[in-house]
Amino acid sequence: MEKDHEISLTQMRRSVEKLGSSTEKYGDPTLMRFLIARSMDPEKAAKMFVQWQKWRTTMVPNGFIAESEIPDELGPKKIFLQGLSKDGFPVLVVVARKHFPSKDPLQFKKFVVHILDKTVASGFKGREVGNEKLVGIFDLQQISYKNVDARGLITGFQFLQAYYPERLAKLYILHMPRFFVSVWKMVSRFLEKATLEKIMIVTNDEEKKDMIREIGEEALPEEYGGRAKLVALQDVTLPPMNNASP
């Protein structure tokens, strides 16, 4: 298997060069994420990788999105970044009732990048950069129609799929109200099969126990059956995120 991976990586590196780019700054774990996302097809993985490079250059020219670029989105404190799960993955919590559709689509896109970059970076903790994943909790408790943002959800998932391949370990959706089911069906149409397989809609006590067991009480906030306090994204301090290779 390892030999097959080495052959695929070599072919991918060559394909990236043929497309006029370079893999020089990137290790095997980073390239492997793109290969896995494209079913180990070196040419498709190379194309995805080059598109990602171009997107990062345009969207994140400084290597990271500063908090000063996204004040409207950070203000409501709707995103929380916990410690690491049992498997060593950072736990990201989205409290949907604090979110309202953005009047500034570009700022929202930058916000998504900021969230994902910071979450990925918080999972490094001395391990080899390139293969970190994240666990998400999407809490829909007490949402109203004003909080529904199908376009924002689709943007978030599209960014995850196109520019953060193999970063999502698991996403738990909690407290989904009946009126949101049709919204979720529409959003689901934009999700790849591999993404959908990582999403668990928690509907009963047994599924909640599974979530608590899989994440671990240390990182899971008290609100969801754990022992941790919720920590707002902007209250988490990390080393400089430049070149963190999302």
PDB file of C-alpha atoms in Angstrom:
ATOM      1  CA  MET A   1       0.000   0.000   0.000  1.00  0.00           C
ATOM      2  CA  GLU A   2       2.779   2.423   0.914  1.00  0.00           C
ATOM      3  CA  LYS A   3       4.487   1.808  -2.416  1.00  0.00           C
ATOM      4  CA  ASP A   4       1.207   2.554  -4.242  1.00  0.00           C
ATOM      5  CA  HIS A   5       0.937   5.801  -2.273  1.00  0.00           C
ATOM      6  CA  GLU A   6       4.496   6.764  -3.196  1.00  0.00           C
ATOM      7  CA  ILE A   7       3.786   6.139  -6.894  1.00  0.00           C
ATOM      8  CA  SER A   8       0.570   8.205  -6.704  1.00  0.00           C
ATOM      9  CA  LEU A   9       2.373  11.050  -4.904  1.00  0.00           C
ATOM     10  CA  THR A  10       5.168  11.089  -7.495  1.00  0.00           C
ATOM     11  CA  GLN A  11       2.633  11.139 -10.335  1.00  0.00           C
ATOM     12  CA  MET A  12       0.685  13.922  -8.627  1.00  0.00           C
ATOM     13  CA  ARG A  13       3.826  16.047  -8.185  1.00  0.00           C
ATOM     14  CA  ARG A  14       4.602  15.635 -11.899  1.00  0.00           C
ATOM     15  CA  SER A  15       1.030  16.528 -12.869  1.00  0.00           C
ATOM     16  CA  VAL A  16       1.173  19.682 -10.713  1.00  0.00           C
ATOM     17  CA  GLU A  17       4.384  20.741 -12.519  1.00  0.00           C
ATOM     18  CA  LYS A  18       2.734  20.117 -15.897  1.00  0.00           C
ATOM     19  CA  LEU A  19      -0.044  22.481 -14.783  1.00  0.00           C
ATOM     20  CA  GLY A  20       2.626  25.150 -14.208  1.00  0.00           C
ATOM     21  CA  SER A  21       2.759  25.013 -10.436  1.00  0.00           C
ATOM     22  CA  SER A  22       4.931  23.424  -7.740  1.00  0.00           C
ATOM     23  CA  THR A  23       4.572  21.145  -4.708  1.00  0.00           C
ATOM     24  CA  GLU A  24       7.990  22.130  -3.357  1.00  0.00           C
ATOM     25  CA  LYS A  25       6.730  23.676  -0.094  1.00  0.00           C
ATOM     26  CA  TYR A  26       4.327  20.858   0.715  1.00  0.00           C
ATOM     27  CA  GLY A  27       4.882  17.531   2.425  1.00  0.00           C
ATOM     28  CA  ASP A  28       3.333  14.179   1.554  1.00  0.00           C
ATOM     29  CA  PRO A  29       0.516  14.395   4.168  1.00  0.00           C
ATOM     30  CA  THR A  30      -0.829  17.581   2.553  1.00  0.00           C
ATOM     31  CA  LEU A  31      -0.724  16.111  -0.954  1.00  0.00           C
ATOM     32  CA  MET A  32      -2.244  12.861   0.295  1.00  0.00           C
ATOM     33  CA  ARG A  33      -5.366  14.735   1.461  1.00  0.00           C
ATOM     34  CA  PHE A  34      -5.954  15.894  -2.119  1.00  0.00           C
ATOM     35  CA  LEU A  35      -5.328  12.387  -3.459  1.00  0.00           C
ATOM     36  CA  ILE A  36      -7.807  10.826  -1.018  1.00  0.00           C
ATOM     37  CA  ALA A  37     -10.380  13.505  -1.887  1.00  0.00           C
ATOM     38  CA  ARG A  38     -10.024  12.545  -5.555  1.00  0.00           C
ATOM     39  CA  SER A  39     -10.083   8.758  -5.065  1.00  0.00           C
ATOM     40  CA  MET A  40      -6.284   8.463  -5.482  1.00  0.00           C
ATOM     41  CA  ASP A  41      -6.407   9.839  -9.047  1.00  0.00           C
ATOM     42  CA  PRO A  42      -3.099  11.814  -9.399  1.00  0.00           C
ATOM     43  CA  GLU A  43      -4.289  14.029 -12.276  1.00  0.00           C
ATOM     44  CA  LYS A  44      -7.576  14.997 -10.611  1.00  0.00           C
ATOM     45  CA  ALA A  45      -5.747  15.547  -7.306  1.00  0.00           C
ATOM     46  CA  ALA A  46      -3.174  17.751  -9.043  1.00  0.00           C
ATOM     47  CA  LYS A  47      -5.915  19.849 -10.641  1.00  0.00           C
ATOM     48  CA  MET A  48      -7.652  20.261  -7.277  1.00  0.00           C
ATOM     49  CA  PHE A  49      -4.348  21.167  -5.597  1.00  0.00           C
ATOM     50  CA  VAL A  50      -3.496  23.852  -8.189  1.00  0.00           C
ATOM     51  CA  GLN A  51      -7.010  25.321  -7.926  1.00  0.00           C
ATOM     52  CA  TRP A  52      -6.540  25.422  -4.144  1.00  0.00           C
ATOM     53  CA  GLN A  53      -3.180  27.225  -4.521  1.00  0.00           C
ATOM     54  CA  LYS A  54      -4.715  29.855  -6.823  1.00  0.00           C
ATOM     55  CA  TRP A  55      -7.667  30.310  -4.453  1.00  0.00           C
ATOM     56  CA  ARG A  56      -5.387  30.778  -1.410  1.00  0.00           C
ATOM     57  CA  THR A  57      -3.308  33.371  -3.284  1.00  0.00           C
ATOM     58  CA  THR A  58      -6.419  35.385  -4.140  1.00  0.00           C
ATOM     59  CA  MET A  59      -8.530  34.840  -1.028  1.00  0.00           C
ATOM     60  CA  VAL A  60      -5.806  34.798   1.627  1.00  0.00           C
ATOM     61  CA  PRO A  61      -2.901  36.864   0.205  1.00  0.00           C
ATOM     62  CA  ASN A  62      -1.327  37.400   3.650  1.00  0.00           C
ATOM     63  CA  GLY A  63      -1.513  33.702   4.557  1.00  0.00           C
ATOM     64  CA  PHE A  64      -4.258  34.302   7.136  1.00  0.00           C
ATOM     65  CA  ILE A  65      -7.428  36.365   7.647  1.00  0.00           C
ATOM     66  CA  ALA A  66      -6.995  38.887  10.464  1.00  0.00           C
ATOM     67  CA  GLU A  67      -9.796  39.475  12.982  1.00  0.00           C
ATOM     68  CA  SER A  68      -9.886  43.127  11.877  1.00  0.00           C
ATOM     69  CA  GLU A  69     -11.184  41.961   8.450  1.00  0.00           C
ATOM     70  CA  ILE A  70     -14.280  40.239   9.897  1.00  0.00           C
ATOM     71  CA  PRO A  71     -15.637  42.400  12.770  1.00  0.00           C
ATOM     72  CA  ASP A  72     -19.349  41.964  11.910  1.00  0.00           C
ATOM     73  CA  GLU A  73     -19.091  38.168  11.937  1.00  0.00           C
ATOM     74  CA  LEU A  74     -16.989  37.889  15.109  1.00  0.00           C
ATOM     75  CA  GLY A  75     -19.181  40.305  17.067  1.00  0.00           C
ATOM     76  CA  PRO A  76     -22.043  37.944  18.026  1.00  0.00           C
ATOM     77  CA  LYS A  77     -19.644  35.252  19.396  1.00  0.00           C
ATOM     78  CA  LYS A  78     -21.399  32.401  17.592  1.00  0.00           C
ATOM     79  CA  ILE A  79     -18.341  30.183  16.970  1.00  0.00           C
ATOM     80  CA  PHE A  80     -16.493  28.342  19.727  1.00  0.00           C
ATOM     81  CA  LEU A  81     -13.216  26.437  19.578  1.00  0.00           C
ATOM     82  CA  GLN A  82     -12.723  23.797  22.223  1.00  0.00           C
ATOM     83  CA  GLY A  83      -9.807  21.546  23.101  1.00  0.00           C
ATOM     84  CA  LEU A  84      -8.964  18.297  21.341  1.00  0.00           C
ATOM     85  CA  SER A  85     -11.304  15.308  21.080  1.00  0.00           C
ATOM     86  CA  LYS A  86     -10.309  11.778  22.130  1.00  0.00           C
ATOM     87  CA  ASP A  87      -8.804  11.305  18.662  1.00  0.00           C
ATOM     88  CA  GLY A  88      -6.822  14.537  18.957  1.00  0.00           C
ATOM     89  CA  PHE A  89      -9.076  16.641  16.715  1.00  0.00           C
ATOM     90  CA  PRO A  90     -10.046  20.230  17.590  1.00  0.00           C
ATOM     91  CA  VAL A  91     -13.751  20.613  18.390  1.00  0.00           C
ATOM     92  CA  LEU A  92     -15.571  23.460  16.629  1.00  0.00           C
ATOM     93  CA  VAL A  93     -19.015  24.550  17.882  1.00  0.00           C
ATOM     94  CA  VAL A  94     -21.450  26.670  15.839  1.00  0.00           C
ATOM     95  CA  VAL A  95     -24.368  28.194  17.767  1.00  0.00           C
ATOM     96  CA  ALA A  96     -26.811  28.914  14.952  1.00  0.00           C
ATOM     97  CA  ARG A  97     -29.282  31.059  16.933  1.00  0.00           C
ATOM     98  CA  LYS A  98     -26.601  33.775  17.137  1.00  0.00           C
ATOM     99  CA  HIS A  99     -26.136  33.855  13.361  1.00  0.00           C
ATOM    100  CA  PHE A 100     -27.996  36.005  10.848  1.00  0.00           C
ATOM    101  CA  PRO A 101     -27.411  35.978   7.071  1.00  0.00           C
ATOM    102  CA  SER A 102     -24.558  38.337   6.227  1.00  0.00           C
ATOM    103  CA  LYS A 103     -25.062  41.620   4.384  1.00  0.00           C
ATOM    104  CA  ASP A 104     -21.429  41.394   3.249  1.00  0.00           C
ATOM    105  CA  PRO A 105     -20.838  38.098   1.351  1.00  0.00           C
ATOM    106  CA  LEU A 106     -17.071  38.670   1.020  1.00  0.00           C
ATOM    107  CA  GLN A 107     -16.663  39.248   4.759  1.00  0.00           C
ATOM    108  CA  PHE A 108     -18.651  36.056   5.400  1.00  0.00           C
ATOM    109  CA  LYS A 109     -16.355  34.069   3.074  1.00  0.00           C
ATOM    110  CA  LYS A 110     -13.316  35.477   4.877  1.00  0.00           C
ATOM    111  CA  PHE A 111     -14.960  34.512   8.163  1.00  0.00           C
ATOM    112  CA  VAL A 112     -15.340  30.906   6.980  1.00  0.00           C
ATOM    113  CA  VAL A 113     -11.649  30.840   6.011  1.00  0.00           C
ATOM    114  CA  HIS A 114     -10.658  32.357   9.373  1.00  0.00           C
ATOM    115  CA  ILE A 115     -12.696  29.729  11.265  1.00  0.00           C
ATOM    116  CA  LEU A 116     -11.314  26.782   9.302  1.00  0.00           C
ATOM    117  CA  ASP A 117      -7.694  28.023   9.303  1.00  0.00           C
ATOM    118  CA  LYS A 118      -7.728  28.680  13.033  1.00  0.00           C
ATOM    119  CA  THR A 119      -9.427  25.366  13.833  1.00  0.00           C
ATOM    120  CA  VAL A 120      -6.953  23.396  11.706  1.00  0.00           C
ATOM    121  CA  ALA A 121      -4.013  25.297  13.213  1.00  0.00           C
ATOM    122  CA  SER A 122      -5.238  24.520  16.736  1.00  0.00           C
ATOM    123  CA  GLY A 123      -4.879  20.823  15.917  1.00  0.00           C
ATOM    124  CA  PHE A 124      -1.178  20.939  15.036  1.00  0.00           C
ATOM    125  CA  LYS A 125       0.116  20.501  18.597  1.00  0.00           C
ATOM    126  CA  GLY A 126       3.513  19.218  17.535  1.00  0.00           C
ATOM    127  CA  ARG A 127       2.247  16.682  15.011  1.00  0.00           C
ATOM    128  CA  GLU A 128       3.272  16.633  11.369  1.00  0.00           C
ATOM    129  CA  VAL A 129       1.492  19.430   9.541  1.00  0.00           C
ATOM    130  CA  GLY A 130      -0.775  18.152   6.820  1.00  0.00           C
ATOM    131  CA  ASN A 131      -3.190  15.563   8.194  1.00  0.00           C
ATOM    132  CA  GLU A 132      -5.150  17.363  10.937  1.00  0.00           C
ATOM    133  CA  LYS A 133      -8.907  16.928  10.982  1.00  0.00           C
ATOM    134  CA  LEU A 134     -11.669  18.670  12.927  1.00  0.00           C
ATOM    135  CA  VAL A 135     -14.889  17.668  14.661  1.00  0.00           C
ATOM    136  CA  GLY A 136     -17.852  20.025  14.334  1.00  0.00           C
ATOM    137  CA  ILE A 137     -20.996  20.547  16.399  1.00  0.00           C
ATOM    138  CA  PHE A 138     -23.762  22.484  14.663  1.00  0.00           C
ATOM    139  CA  ASP A 139     -26.286  23.492  17.328  1.00  0.00           C
ATOM    140  CA  LEU A 140     -29.711  24.486  15.963  1.00  0.00           C
ATOM    141  CA  GLN A 141     -31.395  24.904  19.352  1.00  0.00           C
ATOM    142  CA  GLN A 142     -33.864  27.832  19.536  1.00  0.00           C
ATOM    143  CA  ILE A 143     -33.267  28.970  15.959  1.00  0.00           C
ATOM    144  CA  SER A 144     -35.968  30.924  14.164  1.00  0.00           C
ATOM    145  CA  TYR A 145     -36.517  31.606  10.471  1.00  0.00           C
ATOM    146  CA  LYS A 146     -34.345  34.733  10.832  1.00  0.00           C
ATOM    147  CA  ASN A 147     -31.309  32.548  11.587  1.00  0.00           C
ATOM    148  CA  VAL A 148     -31.718  30.320   8.531  1.00  0.00           C
ATOM    149  CA  ASP A 149     -28.899  30.903   6.043  1.00  0.00           C
ATOM    150  CA  ALA A 150     -28.897  28.181   3.390  1.00  0.00           C
ATOM    151  CA  ARG A 151     -26.483  30.154   1.202  1.00  0.00           C
ATOM    152  CA  GLY A 152     -24.038  30.573   4.092  1.00  0.00           C
ATOM    153  CA  LEU A 153     -24.221  26.859   4.915  1.00  0.00           C
ATOM    154  CA  ILE A 154     -23.608  25.905   1.289  1.00  0.00           C
ATOM    155  CA  THR A 155     -20.626  28.294   1.129  1.00  0.00           C
ATOM    156  CA  GLY A 156     -19.143  26.726   4.262  1.00  0.00           C
ATOM    157  CA  PHE A 157     -19.507  23.186   2.951  1.00  0.00           C
ATOM    158  CA  GLN A 158     -18.239  24.107  -0.524  1.00  0.00           C
ATOM    159  CA  PHE A 159     -15.118  25.666   1.012  1.00  0.00           C
ATOM    160  CA  LEU A 160     -14.592  22.559   3.150  1.00  0.00           C
ATOM    161  CA  GLN A 161     -14.928  20.261   0.139  1.00  0.00           C
ATOM    162  CA  ALA A 162     -12.922  22.251  -2.394  1.00  0.00           C
ATOM    163  CA  TYR A 163     -10.231  23.899  -0.269  1.00  0.00           C
ATOM    164  CA  TYR A 164      -9.991  21.862   2.952  1.00  0.00           C
ATOM    165  CA  PRO A 165     -10.112  18.287   1.632  1.00  0.00           C
ATOM    166  CA  GLU A 166     -10.137  15.530   4.236  1.00  0.00           C
ATOM    167  CA  ARG A 167     -10.277  18.031   7.102  1.00  0.00           C
ATOM    168  CA  LEU A 168     -13.715  17.060   8.402  1.00  0.00           C
ATOM    169  CA  ALA A 169     -13.621  14.031  10.690  1.00  0.00           C
ATOM    170  CA  LYS A 170     -17.245  14.256  11.862  1.00  0.00           C
ATOM    171  CA  LEU A 171     -20.041  16.811  12.104  1.00  0.00           C
ATOM    172  CA  TYR A 172     -22.842  16.436  14.651  1.00  0.00           C
ATOM    173  CA  ILE A 173     -26.064  18.371  14.030  1.00  0.00           C
ATOM    174  CA  LEU A 174     -28.051  18.910  17.229  1.00  0.00           C
ATOM    175  CA  HIS A 175     -31.629  20.044  17.938  1.00  0.00           C
ATOM    176  CA  MET A 176     -32.771  20.204  14.313  1.00  0.00           C
ATOM    177  CA  PRO A 177     -36.300  21.703  14.324  1.00  0.00           C
ATOM    178  CA  ARG A 178     -38.919  20.298  11.972  1.00  0.00           C
ATOM    179  CA  PHE A 179     -38.995  23.430   9.804  1.00  0.00           C
ATOM    180  CA  PHE A 180     -35.251  23.108   9.134  1.00  0.00           C
ATOM    181  CA  VAL A 181     -35.529  19.617   7.592  1.00  0.00           C
ATOM    182  CA  SER A 182     -36.453  20.992   4.147  1.00  0.00           C
ATOM    183  CA  VAL A 183     -33.562  23.502   4.350  1.00  0.00           C
ATOM    184  CA  TRP A 184     -31.152  20.687   5.183  1.00  0.00           C
ATOM    185  CA  LYS A 185     -32.445  18.594   2.256  1.00  0.00           C
ATOM    186  CA  MET A 186     -31.676  21.468  -0.102  1.00  0.00           C
ATOM    187  CA  VAL A 187     -28.204  22.069   1.393  1.00  0.00           C
ATOM    188  CA  SER A 188     -27.461  18.320   1.213  1.00  0.00           C
ATOM    189  CA  ARG A 189     -27.728  18.408  -2.575  1.00  0.00           C
ATOM    190  CA  PHE A 190     -24.495  20.399  -2.645  1.00  0.00           C
ATOM    191  CA  LEU A 191     -22.603  17.890  -0.514  1.00  0.00           C
ATOM    192  CA  GLU A 192     -20.388  15.117  -1.803  1.00  0.00           C
ATOM    193  CA  LYS A 193     -21.159  11.565  -0.684  1.00  0.00           C
ATOM    194  CA  ALA A 194     -17.938  11.471   1.380  1.00  0.00           C
ATOM    195  CA  THR A 195     -19.028  14.617   3.261  1.00  0.00           C
ATOM    196  CA  LEU A 196     -22.559  13.362   3.930  1.00  0.00           C
ATOM    197  CA  GLU A 197     -21.160  10.147   5.384  1.00  0.00           C
ATOM    198  CA  LYS A 198     -19.345  12.197   8.052  1.00  0.00           C
ATOM    199  CA  ILE A 199     -22.501  14.020   9.204  1.00  0.00           C
ATOM    200  CA  MET A 200     -24.606  12.668  12.072  1.00  0.00           C
ATOM    201  CA  ILE A 201     -27.974  14.253  12.845  1.00  0.00           C
ATOM    202  CA  VAL A 202     -28.403  13.530  16.563  1.00  0.00           C
ATOM    203  CA  THR A 203     -32.049  12.697  17.260  1.00  0.00           C
ATOM    204  CA  ASN A 204     -32.098  10.571  20.429  1.00  0.00           C
ATOM    205  CA  ASP A 205     -30.296   9.852  23.707  1.00  0.00           C
ATOM    206  CA  GLU A 206     -28.388   6.892  22.277  1.00  0.00           C
ATOM    207  CA  GLU A 207     -26.909   9.008  19.477  1.00  0.00           C
ATOM    208  CA  LYS A 208     -26.083  11.742  21.993  1.00  0.00           C
ATOM    209  CA  LYS A 209     -24.234   9.183  24.160  1.00  0.00           C
ATOM    210  CA  ASP A 210     -22.269   8.078  21.078  1.00  0.00           C
ATOM    211  CA  MET A 211     -21.310  11.707  20.416  1.00  0.00           C
ATOM    212  CA  ILE A 212     -20.168  12.237  24.019  1.00  0.00           C
ATOM    213  CA  ARG A 213     -18.170   9.008  23.927  1.00  0.00           C
ATOM    214  CA  GLU A 214     -16.528   9.794  20.569  1.00  0.00           C
ATOM    215  CA  ILE A 215     -15.602  13.400  21.378  1.00  0.00           C
ATOM    216  CA  GLY A 216     -14.812  12.887  25.069  1.00  0.00           C
ATOM    217  CA  GLU A 217     -16.047  14.894  28.044  1.00  0.00           C
ATOM    218  CA  GLU A 218     -12.788  16.847  28.383  1.00  0.00           C
ATOM    219  CA  ALA A 219     -13.325  18.817  25.158  1.00  0.00           C
ATOM    220  CA  LEU A 220     -17.113  18.681  24.964  1.00  0.00           C
ATOM    221  CA  PRO A 221     -18.897  21.720  26.462  1.00  0.00           C
ATOM    222  CA  GLU A 222     -21.226  21.221  29.438  1.00  0.00           C
ATOM    223  CA  GLU A 223     -24.174  22.233  27.243  1.00  0.00           C
ATOM    224  CA  TYR A 224     -23.723  19.021  25.243  1.00  0.00           C
ATOM    225  CA  GLY A 225     -22.957  16.590  28.039  1.00  0.00           C
ATOM    226  CA  GLY A 226     -19.246  17.261  28.553  1.00  0.00           C
ATOM    227  CA  ARG A 227     -17.216  19.031  31.229  1.00  0.00           C
ATOM    228  CA  ALA A 228     -15.656  21.913  29.291  1.00  0.00           C
ATOM    229  CA  LYS A 229     -16.661  25.571  29.202  1.00  0.00           C
ATOM    230  CA  LEU A 230     -17.493  27.111  25.834  1.00  0.00           C
ATOM    231  CA  VAL A 231     -14.547  29.139  24.502  1.00  0.00           C
ATOM    232  CA  ALA A 232     -15.275  31.826  21.883  1.00  0.00           C
ATOM    233  CA  LEU A 233     -13.143  31.584  18.736  1.00  0.00           C
ATOM    234  CA  GLN A 234     -11.541  35.008  19.307  1.00  0.00           C
ATOM    235  CA  ASP A 235     -10.566  34.063  22.875  1.00  0.00           C
ATOM    236  CA  VAL A 236      -8.359  31.204  21.636  1.00  0.00           C
ATOM    237  CA  THR A 237      -4.735  32.271  21.240  1.00  0.00           C
ATOM    238  CA  LEU A 238      -2.505  30.349  18.840  1.00  0.00           C
ATOM    239  CA  PRO A 239       0.998  30.850  17.460  1.00  0.00           C
ATOM    240  CA  PRO A 240       1.080  32.855  14.189  1.00  0.00           C
ATOM    241  CA  MET A 241      -0.987  31.019  11.598  1.00  0.00           C
ATOM    242  CA  ASN A 242       1.085  32.030   8.586  1.00  0.00           C
ATOM    243  CA  ASN A 243       1.848  29.130   6.248  1.00  0.00           C
ATOM    244  CA  ALA A 244      -0.207  26.735   8.356  1.00  0.00           C
ATOM    245  CA  SER A 245      -1.107  24.913   5.127  1.00  0.00           C
ATOM    246  CA  PRO A 246      -4.869  24.494   5.461  1.00  0.00           C
TER     247      PRO A 246
END
